[in-house]
Short mmCIF file of C-alpha atoms in Angstrom, two decimals:
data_model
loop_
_atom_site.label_atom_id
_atom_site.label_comp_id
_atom_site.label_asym_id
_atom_site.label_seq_id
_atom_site.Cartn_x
_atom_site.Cartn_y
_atom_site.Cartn_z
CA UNK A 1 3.41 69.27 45.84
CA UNK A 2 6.09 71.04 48.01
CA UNK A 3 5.42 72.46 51.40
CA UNK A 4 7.59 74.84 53.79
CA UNK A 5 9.42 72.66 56.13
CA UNK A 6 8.60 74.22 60.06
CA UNK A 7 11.83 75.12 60.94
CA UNK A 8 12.00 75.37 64.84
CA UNK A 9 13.05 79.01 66.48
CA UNK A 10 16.09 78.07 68.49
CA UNK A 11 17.15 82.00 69.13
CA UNK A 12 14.17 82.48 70.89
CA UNK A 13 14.71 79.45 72.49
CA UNK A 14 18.30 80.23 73.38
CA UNK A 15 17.07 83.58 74.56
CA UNK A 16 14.45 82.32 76.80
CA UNK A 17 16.84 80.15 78.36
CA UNK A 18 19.59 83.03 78.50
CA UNK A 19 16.56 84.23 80.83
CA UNK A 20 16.15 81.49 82.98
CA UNK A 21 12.46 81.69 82.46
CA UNK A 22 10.44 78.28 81.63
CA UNK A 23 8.00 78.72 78.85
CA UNK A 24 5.36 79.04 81.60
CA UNK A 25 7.34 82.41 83.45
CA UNK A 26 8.53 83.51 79.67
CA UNK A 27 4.59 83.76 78.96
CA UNK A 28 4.02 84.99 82.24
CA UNK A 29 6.52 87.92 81.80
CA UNK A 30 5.16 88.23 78.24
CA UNK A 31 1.20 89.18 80.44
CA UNK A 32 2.83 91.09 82.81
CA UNK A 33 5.06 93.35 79.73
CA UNK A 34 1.65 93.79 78.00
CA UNK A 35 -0.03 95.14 80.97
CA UNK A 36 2.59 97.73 81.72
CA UNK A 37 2.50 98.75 78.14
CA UNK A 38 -1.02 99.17 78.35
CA UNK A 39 -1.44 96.44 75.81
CA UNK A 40 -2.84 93.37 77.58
CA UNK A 41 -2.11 90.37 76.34
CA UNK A 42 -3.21 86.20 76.68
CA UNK A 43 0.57 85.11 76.25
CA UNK A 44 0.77 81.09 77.34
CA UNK A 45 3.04 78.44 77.68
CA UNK A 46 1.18 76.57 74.34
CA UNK A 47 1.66 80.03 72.88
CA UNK A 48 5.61 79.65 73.52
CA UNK A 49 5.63 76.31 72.38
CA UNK A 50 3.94 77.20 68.86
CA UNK A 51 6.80 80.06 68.35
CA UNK A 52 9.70 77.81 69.33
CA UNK A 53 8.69 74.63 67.16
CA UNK A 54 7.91 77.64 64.59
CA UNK A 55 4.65 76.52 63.75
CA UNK A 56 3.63 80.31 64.21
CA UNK A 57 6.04 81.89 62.66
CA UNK A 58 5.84 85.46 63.80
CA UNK A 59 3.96 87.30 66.63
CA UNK A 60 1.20 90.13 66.20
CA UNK A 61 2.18 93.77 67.17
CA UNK A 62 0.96 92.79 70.81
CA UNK A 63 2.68 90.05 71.43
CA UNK A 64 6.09 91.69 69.72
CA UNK A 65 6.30 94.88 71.75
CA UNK A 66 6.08 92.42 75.07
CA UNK A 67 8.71 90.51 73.66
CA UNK A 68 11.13 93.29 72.82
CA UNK A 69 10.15 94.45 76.82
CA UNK A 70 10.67 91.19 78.28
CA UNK A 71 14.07 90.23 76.23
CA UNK A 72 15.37 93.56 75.69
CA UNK A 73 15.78 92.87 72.24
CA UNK A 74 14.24 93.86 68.35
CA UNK A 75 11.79 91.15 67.70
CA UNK A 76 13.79 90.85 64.50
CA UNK A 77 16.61 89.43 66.31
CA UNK A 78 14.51 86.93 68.24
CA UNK A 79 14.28 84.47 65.25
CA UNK A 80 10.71 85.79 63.79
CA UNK A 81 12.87 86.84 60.06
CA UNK A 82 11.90 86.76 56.49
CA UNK A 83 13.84 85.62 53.78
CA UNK A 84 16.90 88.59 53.22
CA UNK A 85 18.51 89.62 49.85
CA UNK A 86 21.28 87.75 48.85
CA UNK A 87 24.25 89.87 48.63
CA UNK A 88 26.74 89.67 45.72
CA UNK A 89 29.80 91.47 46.39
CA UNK A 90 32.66 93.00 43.23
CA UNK A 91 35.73 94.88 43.49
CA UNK A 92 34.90 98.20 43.46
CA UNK A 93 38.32 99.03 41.04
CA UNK A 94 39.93 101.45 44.08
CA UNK A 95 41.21 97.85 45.75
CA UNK A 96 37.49 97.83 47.98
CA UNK A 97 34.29 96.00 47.51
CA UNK A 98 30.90 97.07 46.84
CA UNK A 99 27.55 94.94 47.43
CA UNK A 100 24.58 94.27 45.39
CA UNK A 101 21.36 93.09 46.33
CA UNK A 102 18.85 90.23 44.49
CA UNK A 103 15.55 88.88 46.00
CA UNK A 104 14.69 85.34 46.95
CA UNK A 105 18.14 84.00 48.90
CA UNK A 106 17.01 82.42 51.95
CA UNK A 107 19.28 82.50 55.29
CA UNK A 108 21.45 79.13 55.49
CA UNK A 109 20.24 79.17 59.15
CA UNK A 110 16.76 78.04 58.37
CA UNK A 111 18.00 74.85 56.36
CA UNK A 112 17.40 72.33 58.61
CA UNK A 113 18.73 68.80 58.80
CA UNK A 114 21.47 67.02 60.20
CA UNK A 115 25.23 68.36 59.51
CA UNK A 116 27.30 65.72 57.68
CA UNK A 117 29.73 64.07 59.30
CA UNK A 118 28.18 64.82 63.35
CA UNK A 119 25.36 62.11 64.76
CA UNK A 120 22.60 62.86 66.68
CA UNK A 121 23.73 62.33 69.92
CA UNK A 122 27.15 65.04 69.32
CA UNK A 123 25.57 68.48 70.19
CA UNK A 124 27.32 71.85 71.29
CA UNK A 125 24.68 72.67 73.66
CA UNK A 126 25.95 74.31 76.74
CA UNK A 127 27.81 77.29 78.40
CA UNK A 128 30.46 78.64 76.21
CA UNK A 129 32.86 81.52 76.31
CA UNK A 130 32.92 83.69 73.56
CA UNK A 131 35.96 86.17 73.08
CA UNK A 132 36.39 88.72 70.04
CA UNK A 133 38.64 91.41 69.19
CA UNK A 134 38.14 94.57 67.41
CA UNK A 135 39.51 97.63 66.03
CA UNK A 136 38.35 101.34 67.58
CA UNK A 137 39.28 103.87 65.22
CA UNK A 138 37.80 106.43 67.36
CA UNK A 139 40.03 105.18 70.13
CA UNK A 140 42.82 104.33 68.09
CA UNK A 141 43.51 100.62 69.62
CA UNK A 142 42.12 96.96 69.96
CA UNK A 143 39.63 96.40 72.43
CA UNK A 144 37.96 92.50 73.59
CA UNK A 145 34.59 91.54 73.70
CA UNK A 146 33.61 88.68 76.09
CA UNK A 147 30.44 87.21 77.02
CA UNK A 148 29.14 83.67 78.44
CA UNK A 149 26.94 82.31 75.99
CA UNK A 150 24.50 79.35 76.16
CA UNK A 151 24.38 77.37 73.29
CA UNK A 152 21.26 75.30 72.06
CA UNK A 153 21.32 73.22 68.98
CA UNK A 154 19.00 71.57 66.97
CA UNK A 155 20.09 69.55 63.81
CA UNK A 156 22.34 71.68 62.03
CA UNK A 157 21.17 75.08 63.37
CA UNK A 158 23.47 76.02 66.48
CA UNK A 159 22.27 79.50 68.37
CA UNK A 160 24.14 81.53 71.16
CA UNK A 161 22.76 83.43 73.61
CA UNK A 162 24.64 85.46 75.68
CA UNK A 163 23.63 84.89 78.93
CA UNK A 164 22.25 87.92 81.51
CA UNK A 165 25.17 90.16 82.99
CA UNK A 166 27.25 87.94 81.13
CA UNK A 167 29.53 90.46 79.36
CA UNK A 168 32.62 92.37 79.62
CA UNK A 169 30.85 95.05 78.31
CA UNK A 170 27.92 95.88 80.61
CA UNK A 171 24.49 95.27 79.34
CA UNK A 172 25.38 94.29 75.65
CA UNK A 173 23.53 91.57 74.83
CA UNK A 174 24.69 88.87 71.84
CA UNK A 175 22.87 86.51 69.89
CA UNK A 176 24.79 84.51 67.24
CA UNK A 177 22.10 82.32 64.58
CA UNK A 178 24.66 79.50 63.04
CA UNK A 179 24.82 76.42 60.94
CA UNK A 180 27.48 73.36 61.25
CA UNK A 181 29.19 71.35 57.97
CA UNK A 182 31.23 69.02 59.74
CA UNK A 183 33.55 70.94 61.42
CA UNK A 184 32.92 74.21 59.94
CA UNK A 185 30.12 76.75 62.06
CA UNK A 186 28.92 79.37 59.07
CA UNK A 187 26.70 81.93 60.25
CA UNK A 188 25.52 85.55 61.59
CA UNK A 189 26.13 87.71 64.49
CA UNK A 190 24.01 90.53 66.26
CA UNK A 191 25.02 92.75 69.64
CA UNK A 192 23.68 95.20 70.83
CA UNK A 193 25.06 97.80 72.62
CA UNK A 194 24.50 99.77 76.39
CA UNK A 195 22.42 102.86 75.71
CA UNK A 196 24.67 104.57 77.93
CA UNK A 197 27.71 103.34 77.02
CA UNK A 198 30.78 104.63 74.54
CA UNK A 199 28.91 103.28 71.52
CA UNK A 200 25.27 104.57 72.61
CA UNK A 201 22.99 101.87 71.90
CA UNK A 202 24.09 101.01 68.82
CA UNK A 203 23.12 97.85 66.89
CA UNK A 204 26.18 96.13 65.16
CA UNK A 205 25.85 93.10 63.09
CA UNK A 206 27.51 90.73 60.70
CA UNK A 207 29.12 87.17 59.62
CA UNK A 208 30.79 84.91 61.17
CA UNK A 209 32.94 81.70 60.13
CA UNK A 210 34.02 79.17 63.00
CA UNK A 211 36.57 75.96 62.57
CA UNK A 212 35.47 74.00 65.13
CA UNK A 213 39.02 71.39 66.76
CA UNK A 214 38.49 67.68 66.88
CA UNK A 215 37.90 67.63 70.31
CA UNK A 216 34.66 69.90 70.09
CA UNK A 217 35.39 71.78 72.96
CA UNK A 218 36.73 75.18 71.33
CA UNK A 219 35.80 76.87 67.92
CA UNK A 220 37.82 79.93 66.38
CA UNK A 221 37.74 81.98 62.85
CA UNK A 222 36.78 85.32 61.78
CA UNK A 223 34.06 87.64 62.21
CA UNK A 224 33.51 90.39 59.46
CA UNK A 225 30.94 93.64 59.57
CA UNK A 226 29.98 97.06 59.07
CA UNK A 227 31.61 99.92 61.00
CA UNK A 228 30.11 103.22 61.56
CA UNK A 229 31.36 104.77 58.81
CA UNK A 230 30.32 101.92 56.36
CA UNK A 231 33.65 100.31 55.90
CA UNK A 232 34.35 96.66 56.56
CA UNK A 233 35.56 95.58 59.64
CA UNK A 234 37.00 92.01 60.61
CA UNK A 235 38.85 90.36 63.02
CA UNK A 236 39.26 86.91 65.44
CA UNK A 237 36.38 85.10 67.21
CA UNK A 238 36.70 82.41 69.44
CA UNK A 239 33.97 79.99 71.60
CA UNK A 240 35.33 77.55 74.22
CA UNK A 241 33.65 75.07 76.20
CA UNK A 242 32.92 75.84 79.67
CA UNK A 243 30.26 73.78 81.12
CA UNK A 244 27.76 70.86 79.03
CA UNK A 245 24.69 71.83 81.65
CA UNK A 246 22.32 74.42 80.43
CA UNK A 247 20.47 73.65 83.46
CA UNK A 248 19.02 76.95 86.11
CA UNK A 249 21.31 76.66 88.38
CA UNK A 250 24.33 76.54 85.72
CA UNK A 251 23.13 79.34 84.19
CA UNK A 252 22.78 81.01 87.45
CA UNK A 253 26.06 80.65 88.03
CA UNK A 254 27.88 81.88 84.29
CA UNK A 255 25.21 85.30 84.88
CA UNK A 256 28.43 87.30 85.46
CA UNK A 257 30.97 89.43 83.65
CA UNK A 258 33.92 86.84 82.43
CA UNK A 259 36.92 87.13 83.89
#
């Protein structure tokens, strides 16, 4: 008889350590989030630990309004997600596409296993920079996105964080959820934007596709997603190797806008 595999949550990992919070101050902040909400809470370190090795697989309404306080983020985009539709895309016959939806795909980030071709002790964990470019057709030129990013990887699954104050764009945090094939990084994308900046708090997401070079130290491809007006935006992505420590005091020191 078949069973679900526990598939570890690495972005809230990644995020937690984008925080420089042990599990102990993560639940800590978690207790202290509930009781300014009004919404006390007995968040622990053994509580952490059973949502990162994803043997609890999502938190109750309690626990997930202190975590969107604490991280800043929708708990959705902290690794607690249910299977999504797959998408099947046609031409749409005016030179576009159009999508369709059908139940039961499951995100290829929650395969787990070891990536052909990479042993166990190769691992992008670390500080990376991450630089993208983009199209404003509001502004009517090319704009670049940069943020330090650490990386945690387990098996096959590779998550980004970016890290806090991190970004060329102040306060817009980025989480990226991806899987490795050799030297090919498939995967997703989610950032969210300053409340009071030019894009108002807006939540943009999409796909990514990274070739990673021999060397391991830089990966670069193609991002694609929705715009505002529901058209389909794309353009280059790039991560490069910065620093292999993800340790406090690195990550101290990458908590700053890239140059």
């Amino acid at each position: 008889m078949m069973t679900n595999a526990v598939v570890p949550n690495d972005v809230l990992r990644a995020v937690r350590i984008g925080l420089r919070l042990s599990q102990d101050d993560f639940a800590k902040a978690l207790r202290r989030a509930g009781a300014e909400l009004g919404e006390p809470n007995e968040a622990s370190k053994r509580l952490v630990q059973r949502w990162e090795s994803g043997t609890s697989k999502a938190p109750r309404g309690v626990y997930a309004r202190a975590l969107e306080r604490v991280t800043g983020r929708p708990v959705e985009a902290l690794g607690f997600t249910l299977p999504v539709p797959m998408a099947r895309v046609h031409g749409d016959g005016k030179g576009g596409h159009d999508m369709e939806t059908g139940a039961g795909a499951i995100p290829s980030a929650a395969v787990g296993g070891q990536p052909a071709g990479q042993t166990a002790e190769e691992t992008f964990s670390g500080v990376w920079l991450s630089r993208y470019e983009f199209f404003s057709s509001s502004r009517d030129d090319s704009f670049e996105g940069k943020h330090y990013v650490v990386i945690v990887q387990h098996g096959n699954r590779v998550t980004a964080q970016s890290l806090p104050g991190a970004s060329s764009n102040p306060d817009s945090p980025l989480t990226l959820d991806l899987t490795v094939d050799r030297n090919v990084v498939t995967g997703t994308w989610v950032e969210q934007t300053a409340a009071d900046g030019y894009y108002n708090g807006a939540r943009y997401h999409g796909a990514i596709q990274l070739l990673v070079e021999p060397t391991g130290r830089r990966m670069a491809g193609k991002w694609v997603g929705f715009g505002k007006d529901f058209d389909v935006n794309t353009g280059p992505w790039e991560l490069r190797l910065v620093d292999r420590s993800i340790s406090k005091a690195t990550l101290e020191g990458y908590s700053q806008p890239p140059e």
